[in-house]
Coordinates of C-alpha atoms and ligand atoms in Angstrom, one line a residue:
M1 CA -7.2 10.0 24.5
K2 CA -6.8 7.5 27.4
P3 CA -5.7 4.1 26.2
A4 CA -8.2 1.4 27.1
V5 CA -5.5 -1.1 28.0
T6 CA -2.3 -0.2 29.7
S7 CA -0.7 -3.6 30.5
P8 CA 0.5 -6.0 27.7
T9 CA -1.4 -9.0 29.0
P10 CA -3.8 -10.9 26.7
D11 CA -7.4 -10.7 28.0
P12 CA -9.7 -13.6 26.8
A13 CA -12.8 -12.0 28.4
L14 CA -12.3 -8.9 26.2
F15 CA -12.8 -11.0 23.1
D16 CA -16.3 -12.2 24.2
A17 CA -17.2 -8.7 25.2
V18 CA -16.3 -7.2 21.9
V19 CA -17.9 -10.0 19.8
N20 CA -21.0 -9.6 21.8
L21 CA -21.0 -5.8 21.4
C22 CA -20.5 -6.2 17.6
K23 CA -23.6 -8.3 17.2
R24 CA -25.8 -6.4 19.7
R25 CA -25.0 -3.0 18.3
G26 CA -24.8 -3.8 14.6
F27 CA -21.1 -3.8 13.7
V28 CA -20.9 -7.5 12.5
F29 CA -23.5 -10.1 11.9
P30 CA -23.0 -13.8 11.0
S31 CA -23.6 -13.9 7.2
A32 CA -27.0 -15.1 6.1
E33 CA -27.9 -15.8 9.7
I34 CA -31.6 -16.6 8.9
Y35 CA -30.3 -19.6 6.9
G36 CA -28.0 -20.8 9.7
G37 CA -25.0 -18.7 8.4
I38 CA -22.0 -19.9 6.4
R39 CA -19.0 -20.8 8.4
S40 CA -16.7 -18.0 9.4
T41 CA -18.3 -15.6 7.0
Y42 CA -19.6 -12.3 8.2
D43 CA -21.8 -9.3 7.1
Y44 CA -20.9 -5.9 8.3
G45 CA -23.9 -4.0 9.8
P46 CA -24.7 -0.3 9.8
L47 CA -21.9 0.6 12.3
G48 CA -19.5 -1.9 10.9
A49 CA -19.9 -0.5 7.4
L50 CA -19.3 3.0 8.6
M51 CA -16.3 1.9 10.6
L52 CA -14.7 -0.1 7.8
R53 CA -15.1 3.0 5.6
N54 CA -13.4 5.1 8.2
V55 CA -10.4 2.7 8.6
R56 CA -10.1 2.5 4.9
D57 CA -10.2 6.3 4.5
A58 CA -7.6 6.7 7.3
W59 CA -5.3 4.3 5.5
W60 CA -6.0 6.1 2.1
R61 CA -5.3 9.5 3.7
S62 CA -1.8 8.5 4.9
M63 CA -0.9 6.1 2.0
V64 CA -2.3 8.1 -1.0
Q65 CA -3.8 11.5 -0.2
E66 CA -0.9 12.9 1.9
R67 CA 1.8 11.7 -0.5
D68 CA 2.9 12.8 -3.9
D69 CA 4.7 9.5 -4.6
V70 CA 1.8 7.1 -4.4
V71 CA -1.1 6.6 -6.9
P72 CA -4.1 4.4 -6.5
I73 CA -5.6 1.7 -8.8
D74 CA -8.7 -0.5 -8.5
A75 CA -8.1 -3.8 -10.2
A76 CA -10.4 -6.7 -10.9
V77 CA -11.1 -9.5 -8.4
L78 CA -11.5 -12.2 -11.1
T79 CA -8.0 -12.9 -12.5
N80 CA -6.5 -14.7 -15.4
P81 CA -4.8 -17.9 -14.1
K82 CA -1.6 -16.9 -15.8
V83 CA -1.2 -14.2 -13.3
W84 CA -1.2 -16.7 -10.4
E85 CA 1.1 -19.0 -12.3
A86 CA 3.6 -16.2 -12.7
S87 CA 3.2 -15.0 -9.1
G88 CA 3.9 -18.5 -7.7
H89 CA 0.4 -18.7 -6.1
L90 CA -0.7 -21.7 -8.1
A91 CA 2.4 -23.7 -7.0
A92 CA 3.1 -22.3 -3.6
F93 CA 0.1 -20.6 -2.0
T94 CA -0.7 -23.6 0.0
D95 CA -1.1 -24.7 3.6
P96 CA -0.3 -28.2 4.8
L97 CA -3.6 -30.0 5.3
V98 CA -4.2 -33.0 7.6
D99 CA -7.3 -35.1 8.2
C100 CA -8.2 -36.7 11.5
R101 CA -9.2 -40.3 10.5
N102 CA -11.2 -40.6 13.7
C103 CA -13.5 -37.6 13.7
K104 CA -12.9 -36.5 10.1
E105 CA -12.0 -32.9 11.1
R106 CA -9.4 -31.1 8.9
W107 CA -6.6 -29.1 10.3
R108 CA -3.5 -27.0 9.3
A109 CA -0.6 -29.3 10.1
D110 CA 1.5 -26.3 11.2
Q111 CA -1.1 -25.2 13.7
I112 CA -1.5 -28.5 15.7
G113 CA 0.8 -30.9 17.4
D114 CA 0.7 -34.7 16.7
S115 CA -2.9 -35.1 17.8
C116 CA -6.4 -33.9 16.7
P117 CA -7.4 -30.8 18.8
K118 CA -11.1 -31.9 18.6
C119 CA -11.0 -35.6 19.6
G120 CA -7.4 -36.1 20.7
S121 CA -6.8 -39.0 18.2
K122 CA -3.2 -39.4 16.9
D123 CA -4.5 -41.1 13.8
L124 CA -3.8 -38.2 11.4
T125 CA -3.2 -38.4 7.6
E126 CA 0.1 -37.3 6.1
A127 CA 0.1 -33.5 5.5
R128 CA -0.5 -32.6 1.9
P129 CA -0.4 -29.1 0.3
F130 CA -3.8 -27.5 -0.1
N131 CA -4.1 -24.5 -2.4
L132 CA -5.9 -21.6 -0.8
M133 CA -7.2 -19.9 -4.0
F134 CA -10.9 -20.0 -4.9
K135 CA -11.3 -21.2 -8.5
T136 CA -14.3 -20.3 -10.6
F137 CA -15.3 -20.3 -14.3
V138 CA -15.9 -17.4 -16.5
G139 CA -18.8 -17.8 -18.9
P140 CA -21.2 -20.8 -19.3
V141 CA -18.7 -23.6 -19.9
E142 CA -16.9 -25.1 -16.9
D143 CA -13.7 -26.2 -18.7
S144 CA -10.1 -25.4 -18.1
A145 CA -10.0 -22.7 -20.7
A146 CA -12.7 -20.8 -18.7
A147 CA -11.0 -21.1 -15.3
A148 CA -10.3 -18.0 -13.3
Y149 CA -9.4 -17.3 -9.7
L150 CA -10.7 -14.9 -7.1
R151 CA -7.6 -12.9 -6.1
P152 CA -6.1 -14.0 -2.8
E153 CA -4.2 -10.7 -2.5
T154 CA -4.6 -7.3 -4.3
A155 CA -0.9 -7.0 -4.9
Q156 CA -0.8 -8.8 -8.3
G157 CA -3.2 -6.2 -9.8
M158 CA -0.5 -3.6 -9.1
F159 CA 2.4 -5.6 -10.6
V160 CA 0.5 -6.4 -13.8
N161 CA -0.4 -2.7 -14.2
F162 CA 3.1 -1.5 -13.5
L163 CA 3.8 -0.3 -17.1
N164 CA 0.3 1.2 -17.5
V165 CA 0.8 3.3 -14.3
L166 CA 4.3 4.2 -15.2
Q167 CA 3.3 5.4 -18.7
T168 CA 0.1 7.3 -17.6
T169 CA 1.4 9.0 -14.5
R170 CA 5.1 9.6 -15.3
K171 CA 6.1 8.5 -11.8
R172 CA 9.6 7.3 -11.3
P173 CA 11.1 5.1 -8.6
P174 CA 10.7 5.5 -5.7
F175 CA 7.0 5.5 -6.2
G176 CA 4.1 3.4 -5.1
I177 CA 0.8 2.0 -6.3
A178 CA -1.9 1.4 -3.7
Q179 CA -5.3 -0.2 -3.6
T180 CA -7.9 -1.5 -1.2
G181 CA -10.3 -4.3 -1.9
R182 CA -11.7 -7.7 -1.2
A183 CA -9.5 -10.8 -1.3
F184 CA -10.5 -14.5 -1.0
R185 CA -8.6 -17.4 0.6
N186 CA -10.0 -20.8 1.2
E187 CA -8.5 -20.9 4.7
I188 CA -8.5 -24.4 6.3
T189 CA -9.1 -23.1 9.7
P190 CA -10.7 -19.7 9.7
G191 CA -11.7 -18.3 13.1
N192 CA -11.3 -15.9 16.0
F193 CA -14.3 -13.9 14.7
V194 CA -13.1 -11.7 11.7
F195 CA -9.4 -12.3 12.4
R196 CA -9.2 -15.0 9.8
T197 CA -12.0 -15.3 7.3
R198 CA -12.3 -16.7 3.8
E199 CA -13.4 -13.3 2.4
F200 CA -11.8 -10.2 3.8
E201 CA -10.6 -6.8 2.7
M202 CA -7.0 -5.7 2.2
M203 CA -5.2 -2.4 2.0
E204 CA -1.9 -2.9 0.1
M205 CA 0.7 -0.7 -1.4
E206 CA 3.6 -1.7 -3.7
Y207 CA 6.5 0.7 -3.4
F208 CA 8.9 0.4 -6.4
V209 CA 12.5 1.4 -5.5
P210 CA 16.0 1.3 -7.0
P211 CA 17.4 -2.1 -5.8
A212 CA 20.2 -0.4 -3.8
E213 CA 17.6 1.5 -1.8
A214 CA 15.4 -1.5 -0.9
A215 CA 16.8 -2.0 2.6
S216 CA 16.4 1.6 3.7
W217 CA 12.9 1.8 2.3
F218 CA 12.0 -1.4 4.1
E219 CA 13.0 0.3 7.4
Y220 CA 11.1 3.4 6.4
W221 CA 7.8 1.6 5.8
C222 CA 8.1 -0.5 9.0
T223 CA 8.3 2.7 11.0
E224 CA 5.6 4.5 9.0
R225 CA 3.1 1.7 9.4
L226 CA 3.7 1.1 13.1
D227 CA 3.2 4.9 13.6
W228 CA -0.1 4.8 11.6
Y229 CA -1.8 2.4 14.1
E230 CA -0.7 4.6 17.0
R231 CA -1.9 7.7 15.2
Y232 CA -5.3 6.2 14.9
G233 CA -5.6 5.3 18.6
V234 CA -4.0 1.8 19.0
P235 CA -1.9 2.1 22.2
K236 CA 1.9 1.6 21.7
E237 CA 2.0 -1.2 24.3
M238 CA -0.5 -3.3 22.2
L239 CA 1.8 -3.0 19.1
R240 CA 5.2 -4.5 18.2
L241 CA 7.3 -5.2 15.1
R242 CA 8.5 -8.7 14.6
Q243 CA 11.0 -9.8 12.0
H244 CA 10.2 -13.1 10.2
E245 CA 12.6 -16.0 10.6
E246 CA 14.1 -17.4 7.4
S247 CA 11.8 -20.4 7.6
E248 CA 8.6 -18.2 7.7
L249 CA 9.3 -16.2 4.6
S250 CA 6.7 -16.3 1.8
H251 CA 8.0 -17.6 -1.5
Y252 CA 8.5 -14.0 -2.8
S253 CA 10.1 -12.4 0.2
A254 CA 13.7 -11.5 1.0
G255 CA 12.7 -10.1 4.3
T256 CA 9.4 -9.5 6.1
A257 CA 8.4 -7.8 9.4
D258 CA 4.9 -8.1 10.9
V259 CA 3.2 -5.3 12.8
E260 CA 1.8 -7.4 15.6
F261 CA -1.1 -6.6 17.9
L262 CA -1.8 -8.0 21.3
Y263 CA -5.0 -9.9 20.6
P264 CA -7.0 -11.4 23.6
W265 CA -5.2 -14.7 22.8
G266 CA -1.7 -13.2 22.5
W267 CA 0.5 -11.5 19.9
G268 CA -0.5 -12.0 16.3
E269 CA -0.2 -10.4 12.8
L270 CA -1.9 -7.2 11.9
E271 CA 0.1 -6.2 8.9
G272 CA 3.0 -7.6 6.9
I273 CA 5.8 -5.5 5.4
A274 CA 7.8 -7.4 2.9
N275 CA 10.8 -6.8 0.7
R276 CA 9.5 -8.7 -2.4
T277 CA 12.7 -7.9 -4.4
D278 CA 12.1 -7.9 -8.2
F279 CA 10.4 -11.4 -7.8
D280 CA 7.1 -10.3 -9.2
L281 CA 8.1 -7.9 -11.9
R282 CA 10.7 -10.4 -13.1
S283 CA 8.4 -13.3 -13.1
H284 CA 5.6 -11.4 -14.9
S285 CA 8.1 -10.2 -17.5
E286 CA 9.2 -13.8 -18.1
H287 CA 5.7 -15.3 -18.3
S288 CA 4.0 -12.5 -20.3
G289 CA 6.9 -11.6 -22.6
T290 CA 6.5 -7.9 -21.6
K291 CA 9.5 -6.4 -19.9
L292 CA 8.4 -4.7 -16.7
E293 CA 11.3 -2.3 -16.4
Y294 CA 12.0 1.3 -15.7
F295 CA 14.2 3.4 -18.0
D296 CA 16.2 5.9 -16.0
Q297 CA 16.9 8.7 -18.4
T298 CA 19.6 10.3 -16.3
S299 CA 21.8 7.2 -16.1
G300 CA 20.6 5.7 -19.4
E301 CA 19.9 2.4 -17.6
H302 CA 17.0 0.0 -17.8
Y303 CA 16.3 -1.7 -14.5
M304 CA 13.7 -3.7 -12.7
P305 CA 12.8 -2.0 -9.4
Y306 CA 12.6 -3.8 -6.1
V307 CA 9.3 -3.7 -4.2
I308 CA 8.6 -2.9 -0.6
E309 CA 5.1 -3.9 0.3
P310 CA 3.1 -2.9 3.4
A311 CA 0.1 -5.2 3.3
A312 CA -2.7 -4.7 5.9
G313 CA -6.0 -6.4 6.5
L314 CA -8.9 -3.9 6.8
T315 CA -11.3 -6.2 8.5
R316 CA -8.6 -7.4 10.9
T317 CA -7.6 -3.8 11.6
M318 CA -11.2 -2.9 12.4
M319 CA -11.3 -5.8 14.9
A320 CA -8.0 -4.8 16.5
M321 CA -9.2 -1.2 16.9
L322 CA -12.4 -2.3 18.5
L323 CA -10.4 -4.5 21.0
A324 CA -8.0 -1.7 21.8
A325 CA -10.8 0.8 22.3
Y326 CA -13.1 -1.3 24.5
D327 CA -13.3 0.0 28.0
T328 CA -15.6 0.2 31.0
D329 CA -15.7 2.8 33.8
V330 CA -18.2 4.3 36.2
V331 CA -19.9 7.6 35.5
A332 CA -22.1 9.3 38.1
G333 CA -22.2 6.0 40.0
E334 CA -23.3 4.0 37.0
D335 CA -21.3 1.4 35.0
R336 CA -20.7 2.3 31.4
T337 CA -19.1 0.6 28.4
V338 CA -17.2 3.0 26.2
L339 CA -15.4 2.5 22.9
R340 CA -12.5 5.0 23.0
L341 CA -12.1 5.0 19.3
H342 CA -10.2 7.7 17.5
P343 CA -12.7 10.3 16.3
R344 CA -11.9 9.6 12.6
I345 CA -12.4 5.8 13.1
A346 CA -15.7 5.9 15.2
P347 CA -18.7 5.1 13.1
Y348 CA -20.4 8.4 13.9
S349 CA -18.6 11.6 14.7
V350 CA -21.5 13.4 16.3
A351 CA -24.9 12.4 17.7
V352 CA -27.7 15.0 17.8
L353 CA -30.0 14.4 20.7
P354 CA -33.0 16.6 21.4
L355 CA -33.7 16.5 25.1
S356 CA -37.2 15.4 24.6
K357 CA -39.4 14.3 21.7
K358 CA -41.6 17.4 22.2
E359 CA -42.6 19.0 18.9
T360 CA -41.1 22.3 20.0
L361 CA -37.6 20.9 19.9
T362 CA -37.7 18.7 16.8
P363 CA -37.5 21.5 14.2
L364 CA -34.4 23.0 15.7
A365 CA -32.7 19.7 16.4
K366 CA -33.4 18.6 12.7
K367 CA -32.1 21.9 11.4
I368 CA -28.8 21.4 13.4
L369 CA -28.6 17.8 12.2
R370 CA -29.0 18.9 8.5
T371 CA -26.2 21.5 8.9
L372 CA -23.8 19.1 10.6
Q373 CA -24.6 16.2 8.2
R374 CA -23.0 18.2 5.4
R375 CA -19.6 17.9 7.1
F376 CA -19.8 15.0 9.6
V377 CA -21.3 11.5 9.8
C378 CA -24.1 12.0 12.4
D379 CA -26.6 9.9 14.3
Y380 CA -29.9 11.3 15.5
D381 CA -31.7 9.8 18.5
E382 CA -34.7 11.1 20.3
T383 CA -35.9 8.0 22.2
Q384 CA -35.4 7.3 25.9
A385 CA -33.9 9.4 28.7
I386 CA -30.9 11.5 27.8
G387 CA -28.6 9.6 30.2
R388 CA -29.5 6.3 28.4
R389 CA -28.8 7.9 25.1
Y390 CA -25.4 9.1 26.1
R391 CA -24.6 5.6 27.2
R392 CA -25.7 4.2 23.9
Q393 CA -23.5 6.6 22.1
D394 CA -20.5 5.9 24.4
E395 CA -20.9 2.2 23.7
I396 CA -20.5 2.7 19.9
G397 CA -17.7 5.3 20.3
T398 CA -19.4 8.5 19.2
P399 CA -16.9 11.2 20.3
L400 CA -19.3 14.1 20.6
C401 CA -23.0 14.4 21.5
V402 CA -24.9 17.6 20.8
T403 CA -28.0 18.1 23.1
V404 CA -30.7 20.5 22.1
D405 CA -32.8 21.5 25.1
F406 CA -35.6 24.0 25.8
D407 CA -33.0 26.8 26.7
S408 CA -31.6 26.3 23.1
L409 CA -34.9 27.9 21.8
E410 CA -34.1 31.0 23.9
D411 CA -30.3 31.4 23.9
G412 CA -29.5 29.8 20.5
A413 CA -26.9 27.5 22.2
V414 CA -26.6 23.7 22.6
T415 CA -24.6 21.4 25.0
V416 CA -21.7 19.5 23.5
R417 CA -20.7 16.5 25.5
D418 CA -17.3 14.7 25.3
R419 CA -17.4 10.9 25.3
D420 CA -14.1 10.4 27.2
S421 CA -14.3 13.1 29.9
T422 CA -18.1 13.3 29.8
E423 CA -17.6 17.1 30.2
Q424 CA -20.3 19.3 28.8
V425 CA -19.9 22.8 27.4
R426 CA -22.4 25.2 26.0
V427 CA -21.7 26.3 22.4
P428 CA -23.6 28.9 20.3
I429 CA -25.4 27.0 17.4
G430 CA -23.6 29.2 14.8
Q431 CA -20.2 28.1 16.1
L432 CA -21.1 24.4 16.3
P433 CA -19.7 23.1 13.0
G434 CA -16.4 25.0 13.6
T435 CA -16.1 23.8 17.2
I436 CA -16.8 20.2 16.2
A437 CA -14.3 20.3 13.3
E438 CA -11.7 21.8 15.7
R439 CA -12.2 19.0 18.2
L440 CA -12.0 16.2 15.6
E441 CA -9.1 17.8 13.7
A442 CA -7.2 18.3 17.0
E443 CA -7.3 14.5 17.4
L444 CA -6.1 14.0 13.9
D445 CA -3.0 16.2 14.3
R446 CA -2.0 14.8 17.6
Ligands
GAP501 N1 0.4 -9.3 -0.6 C1 0.9 -9.7 0.7 C2 -0.1 -10.5 1.5 O1 -1.1 -10.8 1.0 P1 -0.5 -11.4 3.9 O2 0.4 -11.3 5.1 O3 -0.9 -12.8 3.4 O4 0.3 -10.6 2.8 C3 -1.8 -9.3 4.5 O5 -1.8 -10.6 4.1 C4 -2.7 -9.0 5.6 O6 -4.0 -9.3 5.2 C5 -2.5 -9.7 6.9 O7 -1.5 -9.1 7.7 C6 -3.8 -9.7 7.6 O8 -4.1 -8.5 8.2 C7 -4.8 -9.8 6.4 N2 -5.2 -11.2 6.2 C8 -4.6 -12.2 5.6 N3 -5.3 -13.3 5.5 C9 -6.5 -13.0 6.1 C10 -7.7 -13.7 6.4 N4 -7.8 -15.0 6.0 N5 -8.7 -13.0 7.1 C11 -8.6 -11.7 7.4 N6 -7.5 -11.0 7.2 C12 -6.4 -11.6 6.5

């Protein structure tokens, strides 16, 4: 697959083009738009929902399905405050908040200089810590005993279930617990489309290791995770690994590296890989009174594993993949927009397109669609001229189009068109599912 961008230069025009495409084609809509929306909150449309699912599945495939040392869980979003007390989030999950006394706008102190980015006034309040967790109440009474928090990360669900998983799966370190799911952060300055939102989806894995092996597993997961983005079509030159400075480290981390992506505004975080040491298991052991340890029968030793955590944002990854895939070229003298998405990531794998709406073609086209739908996510489109329909599929990244024409009724074959090369080959209908699977799998095993 040809990478869409070959030079590591941020491209602000790309951002507008992708945001525009997302709205126009139904990837992402402003949430509750008919009521004026709600700031920096988005709904994922038909194509966005399909693509999110594909990104999540691709992560799951490499982090859970293709491994025998990682098991999944699916923990609750509403969480007991004691979890966040033990994890340090109640005390330390804060950003420094400043108010502009002139225009009343609020900012993250670490993201601005000494003047308000909106009005330029230097009359700013002292920075004060602002906790990013969303608080709510469970049941009808809004008192402190009923308080609960929406999780700001999925990680804690895996720490508090450490013993449950150990006992029910008989895994032993090194092993991991993985989950994907929504997380909520009351960000002071959300923005850049779905890059930073208050509600987003995460894909996290906690890998429990003997403490002496933590450093080498940290290196291992940095490499694995960087490779994963490349495997799913993000060009190498748009990715880099950056080690955190001491001053940037989260309250739980002994070392963190970010997988960074070249966004249209410059390099920024895509995923964090942290060595969380035994901070979480130790703290939950102390707060809950339940020892979260592993008993090594060979050495007869009880110990608290260290944790290496690759933590990725699903919604942010989707945006990065769209930015990386966006391309324009000229086909048969006509401009086209094409999303060169990896076939496993593209919302649809195949589009079935009868050459015309004529009744004679519809039954065969629908029959082919039904057969393909059992194995692939398919689109079906019979409106407009075929050239226009190819462009529409190119623009949403559909890797293959199957065209059913009048010859198909005679020769039992259809045309398969490739999104990237626009090459067309004739394939017997009986061989179609196998041919398509081969083309999609070939990309996967690249
Ligand atoms: N458990 C570790 C943890 O939560 P993080 O770096 O705060 O680490 C992990 O978050 C990933 O989640 C980030 O790399 C980013 O991709 C995504 N993420 C974090 N905050 C986000 C937000 N407000 N909006 C969208 N994605 C976010």
